[in-house]
Every structure is written in structure tokens, then in C-alpha cells.
PDB file of C-alpha atoms in Angstrom:
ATOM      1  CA  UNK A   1      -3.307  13.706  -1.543  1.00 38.00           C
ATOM      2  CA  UNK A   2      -0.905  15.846   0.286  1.00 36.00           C
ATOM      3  CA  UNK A   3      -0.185  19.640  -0.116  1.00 37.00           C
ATOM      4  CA  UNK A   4       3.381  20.023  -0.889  1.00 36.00           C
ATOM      5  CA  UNK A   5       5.389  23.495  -1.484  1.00 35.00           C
ATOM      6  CA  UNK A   6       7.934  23.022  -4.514  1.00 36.00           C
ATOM      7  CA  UNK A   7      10.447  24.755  -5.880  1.00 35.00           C
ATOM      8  CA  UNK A   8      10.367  22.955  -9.352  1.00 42.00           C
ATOM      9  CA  UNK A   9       7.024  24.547 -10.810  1.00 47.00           C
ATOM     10  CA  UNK A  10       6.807  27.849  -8.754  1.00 46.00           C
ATOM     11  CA  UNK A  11       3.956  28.801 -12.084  1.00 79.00           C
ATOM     12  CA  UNK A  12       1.973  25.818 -10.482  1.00 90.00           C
ATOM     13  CA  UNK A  13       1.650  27.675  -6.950  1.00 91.00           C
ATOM     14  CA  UNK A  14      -1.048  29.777  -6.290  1.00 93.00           C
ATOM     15  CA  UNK A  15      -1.191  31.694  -3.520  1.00 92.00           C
ATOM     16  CA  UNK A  16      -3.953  31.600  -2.178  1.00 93.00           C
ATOM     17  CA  UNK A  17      -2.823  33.836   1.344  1.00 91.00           C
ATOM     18  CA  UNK A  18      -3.322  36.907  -1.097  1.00 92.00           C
ATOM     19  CA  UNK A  19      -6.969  36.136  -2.739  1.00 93.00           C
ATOM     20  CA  UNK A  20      -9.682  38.076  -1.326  1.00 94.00           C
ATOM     21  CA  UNK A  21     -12.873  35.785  -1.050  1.00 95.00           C
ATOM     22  CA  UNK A  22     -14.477  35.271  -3.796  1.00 95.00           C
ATOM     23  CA  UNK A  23     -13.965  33.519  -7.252  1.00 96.00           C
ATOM     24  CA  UNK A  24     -10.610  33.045  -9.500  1.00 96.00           C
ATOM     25  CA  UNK A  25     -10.159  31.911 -12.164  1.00 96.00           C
ATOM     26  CA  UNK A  26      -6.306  30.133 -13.682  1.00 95.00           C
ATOM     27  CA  UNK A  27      -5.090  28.900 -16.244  1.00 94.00           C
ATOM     28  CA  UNK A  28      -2.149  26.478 -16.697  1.00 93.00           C
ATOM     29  CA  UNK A  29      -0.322  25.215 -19.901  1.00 94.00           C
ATOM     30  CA  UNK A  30       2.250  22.294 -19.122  1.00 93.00           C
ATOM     31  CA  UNK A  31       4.139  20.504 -21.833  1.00 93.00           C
ATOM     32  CA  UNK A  32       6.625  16.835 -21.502  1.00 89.00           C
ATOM     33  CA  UNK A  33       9.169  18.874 -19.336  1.00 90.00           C
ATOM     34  CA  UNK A  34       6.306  19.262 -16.621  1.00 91.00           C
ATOM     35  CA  UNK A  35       6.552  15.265 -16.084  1.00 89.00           C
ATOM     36  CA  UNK A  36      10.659  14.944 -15.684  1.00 88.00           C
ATOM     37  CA  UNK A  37       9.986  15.976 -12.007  1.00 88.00           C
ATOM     38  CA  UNK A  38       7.903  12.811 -11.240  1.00 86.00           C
ATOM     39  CA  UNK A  39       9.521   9.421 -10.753  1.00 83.00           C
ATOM     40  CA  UNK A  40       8.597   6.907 -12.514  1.00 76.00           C
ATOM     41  CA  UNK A  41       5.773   8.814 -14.582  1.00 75.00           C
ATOM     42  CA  UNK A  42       3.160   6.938 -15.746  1.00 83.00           C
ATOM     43  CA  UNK A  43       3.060   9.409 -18.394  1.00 86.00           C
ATOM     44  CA  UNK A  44       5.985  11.103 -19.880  1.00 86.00           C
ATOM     45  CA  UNK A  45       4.530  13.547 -22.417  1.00 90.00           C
ATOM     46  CA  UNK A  46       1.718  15.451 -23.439  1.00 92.00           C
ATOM     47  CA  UNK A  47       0.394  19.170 -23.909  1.00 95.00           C
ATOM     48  CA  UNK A  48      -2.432  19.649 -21.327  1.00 96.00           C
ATOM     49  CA  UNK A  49      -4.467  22.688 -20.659  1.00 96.00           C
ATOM     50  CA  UNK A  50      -5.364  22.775 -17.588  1.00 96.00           C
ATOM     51  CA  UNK A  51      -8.707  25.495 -16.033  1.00 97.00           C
ATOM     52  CA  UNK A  52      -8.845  25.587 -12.389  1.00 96.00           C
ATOM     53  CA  UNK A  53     -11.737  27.477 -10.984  1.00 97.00           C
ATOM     54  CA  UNK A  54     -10.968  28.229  -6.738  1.00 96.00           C
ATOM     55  CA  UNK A  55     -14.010  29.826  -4.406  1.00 97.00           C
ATOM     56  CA  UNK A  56     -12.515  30.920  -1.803  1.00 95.00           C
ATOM     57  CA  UNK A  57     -14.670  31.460   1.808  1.00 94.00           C
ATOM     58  CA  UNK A  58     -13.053  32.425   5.202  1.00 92.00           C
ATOM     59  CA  UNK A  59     -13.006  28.748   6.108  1.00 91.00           C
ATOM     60  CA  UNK A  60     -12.788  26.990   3.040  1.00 93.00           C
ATOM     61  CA  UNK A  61     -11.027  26.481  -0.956  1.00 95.00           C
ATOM     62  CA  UNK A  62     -12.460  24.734  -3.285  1.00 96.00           C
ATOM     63  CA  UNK A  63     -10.858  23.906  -5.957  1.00 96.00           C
ATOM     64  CA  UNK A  64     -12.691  22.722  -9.682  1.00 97.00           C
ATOM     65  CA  UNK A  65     -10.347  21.579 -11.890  1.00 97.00           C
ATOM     66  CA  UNK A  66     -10.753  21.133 -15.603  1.00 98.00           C
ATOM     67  CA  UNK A  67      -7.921  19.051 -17.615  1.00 97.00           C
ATOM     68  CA  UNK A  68      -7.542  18.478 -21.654  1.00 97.00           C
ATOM     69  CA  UNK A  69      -4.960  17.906 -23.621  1.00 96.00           C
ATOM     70  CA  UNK A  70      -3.261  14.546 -25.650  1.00 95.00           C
ATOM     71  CA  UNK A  71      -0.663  12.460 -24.809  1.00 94.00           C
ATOM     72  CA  UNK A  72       0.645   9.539 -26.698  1.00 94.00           C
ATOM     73  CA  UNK A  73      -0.294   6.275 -25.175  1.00 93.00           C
ATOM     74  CA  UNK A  74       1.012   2.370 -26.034  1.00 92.00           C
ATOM     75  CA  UNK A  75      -2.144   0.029 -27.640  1.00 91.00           C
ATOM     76  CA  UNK A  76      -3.007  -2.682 -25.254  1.00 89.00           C
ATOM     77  CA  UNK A  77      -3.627  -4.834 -28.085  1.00 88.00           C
ATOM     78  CA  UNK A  78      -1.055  -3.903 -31.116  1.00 90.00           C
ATOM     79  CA  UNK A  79       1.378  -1.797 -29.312  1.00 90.00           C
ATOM     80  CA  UNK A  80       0.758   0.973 -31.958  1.00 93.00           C
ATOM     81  CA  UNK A  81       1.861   4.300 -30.010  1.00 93.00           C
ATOM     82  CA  UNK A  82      -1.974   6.699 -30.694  1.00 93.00           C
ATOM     83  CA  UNK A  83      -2.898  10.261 -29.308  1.00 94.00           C
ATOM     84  CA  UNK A  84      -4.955  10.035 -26.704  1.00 94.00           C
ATOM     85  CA  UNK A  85      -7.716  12.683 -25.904  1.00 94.00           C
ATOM     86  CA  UNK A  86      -7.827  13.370 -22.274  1.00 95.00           C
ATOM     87  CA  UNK A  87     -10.988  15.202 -20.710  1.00 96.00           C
ATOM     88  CA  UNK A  88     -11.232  15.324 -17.126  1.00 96.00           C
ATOM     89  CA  UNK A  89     -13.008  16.915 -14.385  1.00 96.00           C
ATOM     90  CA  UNK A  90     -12.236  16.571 -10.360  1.00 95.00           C
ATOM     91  CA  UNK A  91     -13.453  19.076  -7.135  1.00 95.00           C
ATOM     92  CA  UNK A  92     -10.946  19.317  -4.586  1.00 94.00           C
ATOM     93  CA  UNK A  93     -11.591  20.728  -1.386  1.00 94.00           C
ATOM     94  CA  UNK A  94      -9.065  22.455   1.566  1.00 93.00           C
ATOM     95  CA  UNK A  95     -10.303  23.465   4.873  1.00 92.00           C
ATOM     96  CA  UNK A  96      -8.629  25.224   6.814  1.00 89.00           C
ATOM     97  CA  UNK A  97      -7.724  23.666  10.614  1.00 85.00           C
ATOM     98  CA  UNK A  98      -5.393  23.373  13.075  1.00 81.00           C
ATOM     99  CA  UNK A  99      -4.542  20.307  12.397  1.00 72.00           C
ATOM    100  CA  UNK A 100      -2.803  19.346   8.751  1.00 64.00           C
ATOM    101  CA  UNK A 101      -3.484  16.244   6.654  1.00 59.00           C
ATOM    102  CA  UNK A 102      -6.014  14.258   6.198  1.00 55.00           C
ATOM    103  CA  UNK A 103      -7.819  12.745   9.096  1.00 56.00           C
ATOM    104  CA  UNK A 104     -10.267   9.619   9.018  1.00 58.00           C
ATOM    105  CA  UNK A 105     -14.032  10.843   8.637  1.00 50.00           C
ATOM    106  CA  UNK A 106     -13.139  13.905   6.212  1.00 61.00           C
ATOM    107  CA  UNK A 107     -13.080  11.965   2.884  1.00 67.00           C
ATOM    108  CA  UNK A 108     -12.546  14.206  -0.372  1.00 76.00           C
ATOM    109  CA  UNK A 109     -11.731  16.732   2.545  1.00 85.00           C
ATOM    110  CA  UNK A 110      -8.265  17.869   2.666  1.00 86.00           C
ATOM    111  CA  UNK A 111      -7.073  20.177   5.865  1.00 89.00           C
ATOM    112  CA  UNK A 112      -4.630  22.809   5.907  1.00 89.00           C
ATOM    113  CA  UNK A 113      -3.339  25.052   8.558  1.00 89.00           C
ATOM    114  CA  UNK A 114      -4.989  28.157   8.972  1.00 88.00           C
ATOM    115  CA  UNK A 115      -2.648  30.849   6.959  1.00 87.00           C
ATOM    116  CA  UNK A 116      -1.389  28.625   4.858  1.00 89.00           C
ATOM    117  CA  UNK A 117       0.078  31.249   2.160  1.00 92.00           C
ATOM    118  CA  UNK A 118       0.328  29.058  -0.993  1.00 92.00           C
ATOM    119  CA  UNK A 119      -0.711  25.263  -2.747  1.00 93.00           C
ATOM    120  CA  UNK A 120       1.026  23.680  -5.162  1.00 92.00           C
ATOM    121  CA  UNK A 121      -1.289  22.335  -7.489  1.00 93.00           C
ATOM    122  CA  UNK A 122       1.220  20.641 -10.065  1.00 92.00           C
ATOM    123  CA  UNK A 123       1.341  16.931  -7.586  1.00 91.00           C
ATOM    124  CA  UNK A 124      -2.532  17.059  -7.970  1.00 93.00           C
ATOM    125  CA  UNK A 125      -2.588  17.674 -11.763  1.00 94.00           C
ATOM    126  CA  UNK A 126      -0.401  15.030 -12.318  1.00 93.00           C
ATOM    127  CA  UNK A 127      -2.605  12.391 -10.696  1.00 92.00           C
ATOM    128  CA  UNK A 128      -5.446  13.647 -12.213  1.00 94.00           C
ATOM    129  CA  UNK A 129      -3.816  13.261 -14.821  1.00 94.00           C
ATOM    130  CA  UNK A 130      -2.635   9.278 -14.356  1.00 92.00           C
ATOM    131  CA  UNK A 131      -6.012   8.803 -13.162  1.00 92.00           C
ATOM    132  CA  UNK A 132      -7.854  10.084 -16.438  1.00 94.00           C
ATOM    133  CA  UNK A 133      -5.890   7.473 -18.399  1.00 92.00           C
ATOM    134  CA  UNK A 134      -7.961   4.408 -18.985  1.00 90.00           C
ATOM    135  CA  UNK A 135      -6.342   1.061 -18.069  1.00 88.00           C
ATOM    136  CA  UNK A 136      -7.374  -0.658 -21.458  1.00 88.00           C
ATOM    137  CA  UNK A 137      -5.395   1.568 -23.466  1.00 90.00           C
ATOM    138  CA  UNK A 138      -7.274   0.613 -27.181  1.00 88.00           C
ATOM    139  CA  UNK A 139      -5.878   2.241 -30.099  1.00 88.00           C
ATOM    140  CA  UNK A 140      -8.904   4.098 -32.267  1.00 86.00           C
ATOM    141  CA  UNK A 141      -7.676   1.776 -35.311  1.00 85.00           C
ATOM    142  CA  UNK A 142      -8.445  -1.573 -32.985  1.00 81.00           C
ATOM    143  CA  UNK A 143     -11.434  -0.246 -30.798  1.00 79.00           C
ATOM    144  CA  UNK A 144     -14.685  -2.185 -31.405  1.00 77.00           C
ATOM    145  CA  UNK A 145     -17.873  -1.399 -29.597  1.00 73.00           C
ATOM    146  CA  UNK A 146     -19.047  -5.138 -29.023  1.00 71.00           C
ATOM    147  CA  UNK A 147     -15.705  -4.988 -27.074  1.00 65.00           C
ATOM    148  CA  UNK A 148     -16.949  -2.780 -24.256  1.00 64.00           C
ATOM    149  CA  UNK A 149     -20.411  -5.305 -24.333  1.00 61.00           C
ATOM    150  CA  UNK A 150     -17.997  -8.038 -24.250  1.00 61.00           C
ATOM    151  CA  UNK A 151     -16.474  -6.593 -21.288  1.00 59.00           C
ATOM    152  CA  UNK A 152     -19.852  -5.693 -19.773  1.00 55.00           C
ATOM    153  CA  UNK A 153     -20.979  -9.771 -20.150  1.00 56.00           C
ATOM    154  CA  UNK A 154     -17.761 -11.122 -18.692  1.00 58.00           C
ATOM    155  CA  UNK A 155     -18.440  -9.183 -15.105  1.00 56.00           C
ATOM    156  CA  UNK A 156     -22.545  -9.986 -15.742  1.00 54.00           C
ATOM    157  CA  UNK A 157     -24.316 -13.317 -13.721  1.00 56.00           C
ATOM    158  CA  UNK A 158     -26.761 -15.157 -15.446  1.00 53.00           C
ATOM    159  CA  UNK A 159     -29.522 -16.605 -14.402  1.00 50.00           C
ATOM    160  CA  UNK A 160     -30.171 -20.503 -15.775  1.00 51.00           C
ATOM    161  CA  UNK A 161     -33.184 -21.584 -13.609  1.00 49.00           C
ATOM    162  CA  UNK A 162     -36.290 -22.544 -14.910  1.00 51.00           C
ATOM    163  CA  UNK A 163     -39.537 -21.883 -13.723  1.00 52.00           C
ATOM    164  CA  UNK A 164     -42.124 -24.508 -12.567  1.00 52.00           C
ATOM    165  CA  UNK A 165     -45.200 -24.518 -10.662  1.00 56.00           C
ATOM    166  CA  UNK A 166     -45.357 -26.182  -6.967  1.00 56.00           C
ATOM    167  CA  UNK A 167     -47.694 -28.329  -6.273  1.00 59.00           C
ATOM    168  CA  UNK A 168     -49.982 -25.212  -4.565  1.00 61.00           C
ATOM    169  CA  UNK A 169     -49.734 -23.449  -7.808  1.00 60.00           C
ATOM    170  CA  UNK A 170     -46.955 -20.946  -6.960  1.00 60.00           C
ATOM    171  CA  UNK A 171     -44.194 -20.561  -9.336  1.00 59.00           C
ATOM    172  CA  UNK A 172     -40.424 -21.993  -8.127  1.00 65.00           C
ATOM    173  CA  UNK A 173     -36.874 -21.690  -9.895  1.00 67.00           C
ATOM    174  CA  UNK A 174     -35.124 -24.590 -10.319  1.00 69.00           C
ATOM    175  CA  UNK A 175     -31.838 -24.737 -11.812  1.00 72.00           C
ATOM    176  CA  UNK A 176     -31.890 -27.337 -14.375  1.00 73.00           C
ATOM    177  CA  UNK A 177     -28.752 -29.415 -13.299  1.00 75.00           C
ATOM    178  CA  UNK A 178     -31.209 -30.566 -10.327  1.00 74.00           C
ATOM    179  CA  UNK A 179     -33.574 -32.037 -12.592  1.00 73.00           C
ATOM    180  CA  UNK A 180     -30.849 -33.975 -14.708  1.00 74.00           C
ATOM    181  CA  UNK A 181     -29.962 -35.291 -11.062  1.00 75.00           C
ATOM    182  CA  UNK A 182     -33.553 -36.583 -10.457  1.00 73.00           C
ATOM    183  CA  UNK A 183     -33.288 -38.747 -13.229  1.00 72.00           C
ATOM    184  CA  UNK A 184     -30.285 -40.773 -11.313  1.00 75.00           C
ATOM    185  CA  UNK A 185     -32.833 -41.439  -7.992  1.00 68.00           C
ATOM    186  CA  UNK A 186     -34.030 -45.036  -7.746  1.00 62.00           C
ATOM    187  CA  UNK A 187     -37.659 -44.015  -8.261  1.00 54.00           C
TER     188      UNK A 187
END
């Protein structure tokens, strides 16, 4: 993720140059128009509530942000158009460097130069966002438990080997397709 200063949102900026160290709290509202300044939106409406919590330390920001809200999403299966509930959670952290970006080794780490007066937080809520919505989009009206377990079984391996005793007495599996083949030897 990169930082980015926009004019489009200047509500979604906090500056964080003039917050003493410590804890603060926001709170954001954003409604459809909030989504006309993304490209090709995977969403293009909703009404999201969105909590951030920031500690800020001498060297450090951490950000915990806490997104609900609905937005209308397309059935997978009947192409109904249902309200989805949204609940999401995500820790985002800024250090401050030197050196901006976000270098190999640093994972979830993002660095920002030292004095950096203000983050714009409305490119990160809207990929929280995108990434909170599920990629089986399933209608309430359509959902069916055994579909999740059906899911579950189509990524499972099963096992089909038998278990015989070797001639010392230990136990060995054998898949049964070998045993079909001994049947074919000359014997």
C-alpha cells in the first residue's frame, strides 16, 4: 500500500504532524460518492462506518481500523442483487524513516519520512474494503451450509489405502488398486 496525499477526500486526511503521542480516536462516514474517485471500483456503493483507532509513539503510527457498513452485491449463483453485511478489522503500521516506501524485509511495515505532516487514509479504506468482500458472493436466499462442507471436501485428500500386516507383524498401507494388479501376475 502506498501513502498518497489527495485532494478529493481532504475529511479522509488526518494529520497526524499535529497529534501529540498518545491515543486518537476517528470516525469516518462515507456513502456511494466516496467510490466515484476509484477506477474501476470493485464496489460502487455502500454506507460504511468506518472507526480508526491511531497510537501514536515518537517513532511509530499504528493504525487499527474498524469497517461496517452494507453494500449491495450481485449473487454468484442467481444474480439476485442482496445487501451485504461487511465487518472488518485490519492493523496498519507507519514508521517513520528516511527512506519512503516499502522495502523488502518490513512486511505489514509501511515507512514514511520523518515529518511527514498528514496520511490519507481513504486509498486504504477502500481496499479494505474490496478485500472484505468474499469472492463467492451467495445471496442469503441461496446460501446452504453443506455448501461451505462441500467446498471444504473438494480442496480435502483422501486417503484409500488399506491396512495389512507384513509378514513380521507390522502394519503396511496398501492402496487397493495394487492388489487388483496382483491378480494379473502369472503366479
Amino acid at each position: 500500500m502506498q501513502v498518497v496525499a489527495t485532494t478529493m477526500k481532504p475529511d479522509l486526511i488526518i494529520n497526524v504532524l499535529q497529534l501529540k503521542p498518545g491515543n486518537h480516536q476517528f470516525d469516518f462516514s462515507i456513502h456511494s460518492d466516496f467510490f466515484e474517485q476509484f477506477s474501476n471500483p470493485i464496489i460502487s456503493t455502500g454506507d460504511f462506518s468506518i472507526d480508526i483507532h491511531l497510537q501514536k509513539s515518537e517513532t511509530t503510527l499504528i493504525f487499527d481500523f474498524h469497517i461496517t457498513g452494507l453494500t449491495p452485491l450481485q449473487c454468484d449463483r442467481s444474480s439476485e442483487i442482496f445487501e451485504y453485511s461487511l465487518n472488518t478489522k485490519k492493523r496498519l503500521i507507519f514508521q517513520y524513516s528516511k527512506i519512503k516506501g516499502d522495502p523488502d524485509g518490513f512486511g505489514d511495515v509501511e515507512l514514511i519520512e520523518t515529518g511527514t505532516p498528514s496520511i490519507d487514509v481513504s486509498q486504504y479504506i477502500y481496499e479494505l474494503i474490496c478485500l472484505a468482500i468474499p469472492q463467492k458472493k451467495i445471496s442469503p436466499n441461496y446460501y446452504k451450509p453443506e455448501d461451505d462442507l462441500k467446498e471444504a471436501n473438494d480442496y480435502s485428500v483422501y486417503s484409500t489405502f488399506k491396512k495389512i500386516k507384513s509378514s513380521s507383524g507390522d502394519s503396511l498401507d496398501i492402496d487397493p488398486r495394487w492388489e487388483k494388479l496382483k491378480g494379473l501376475k502369472g503366479d
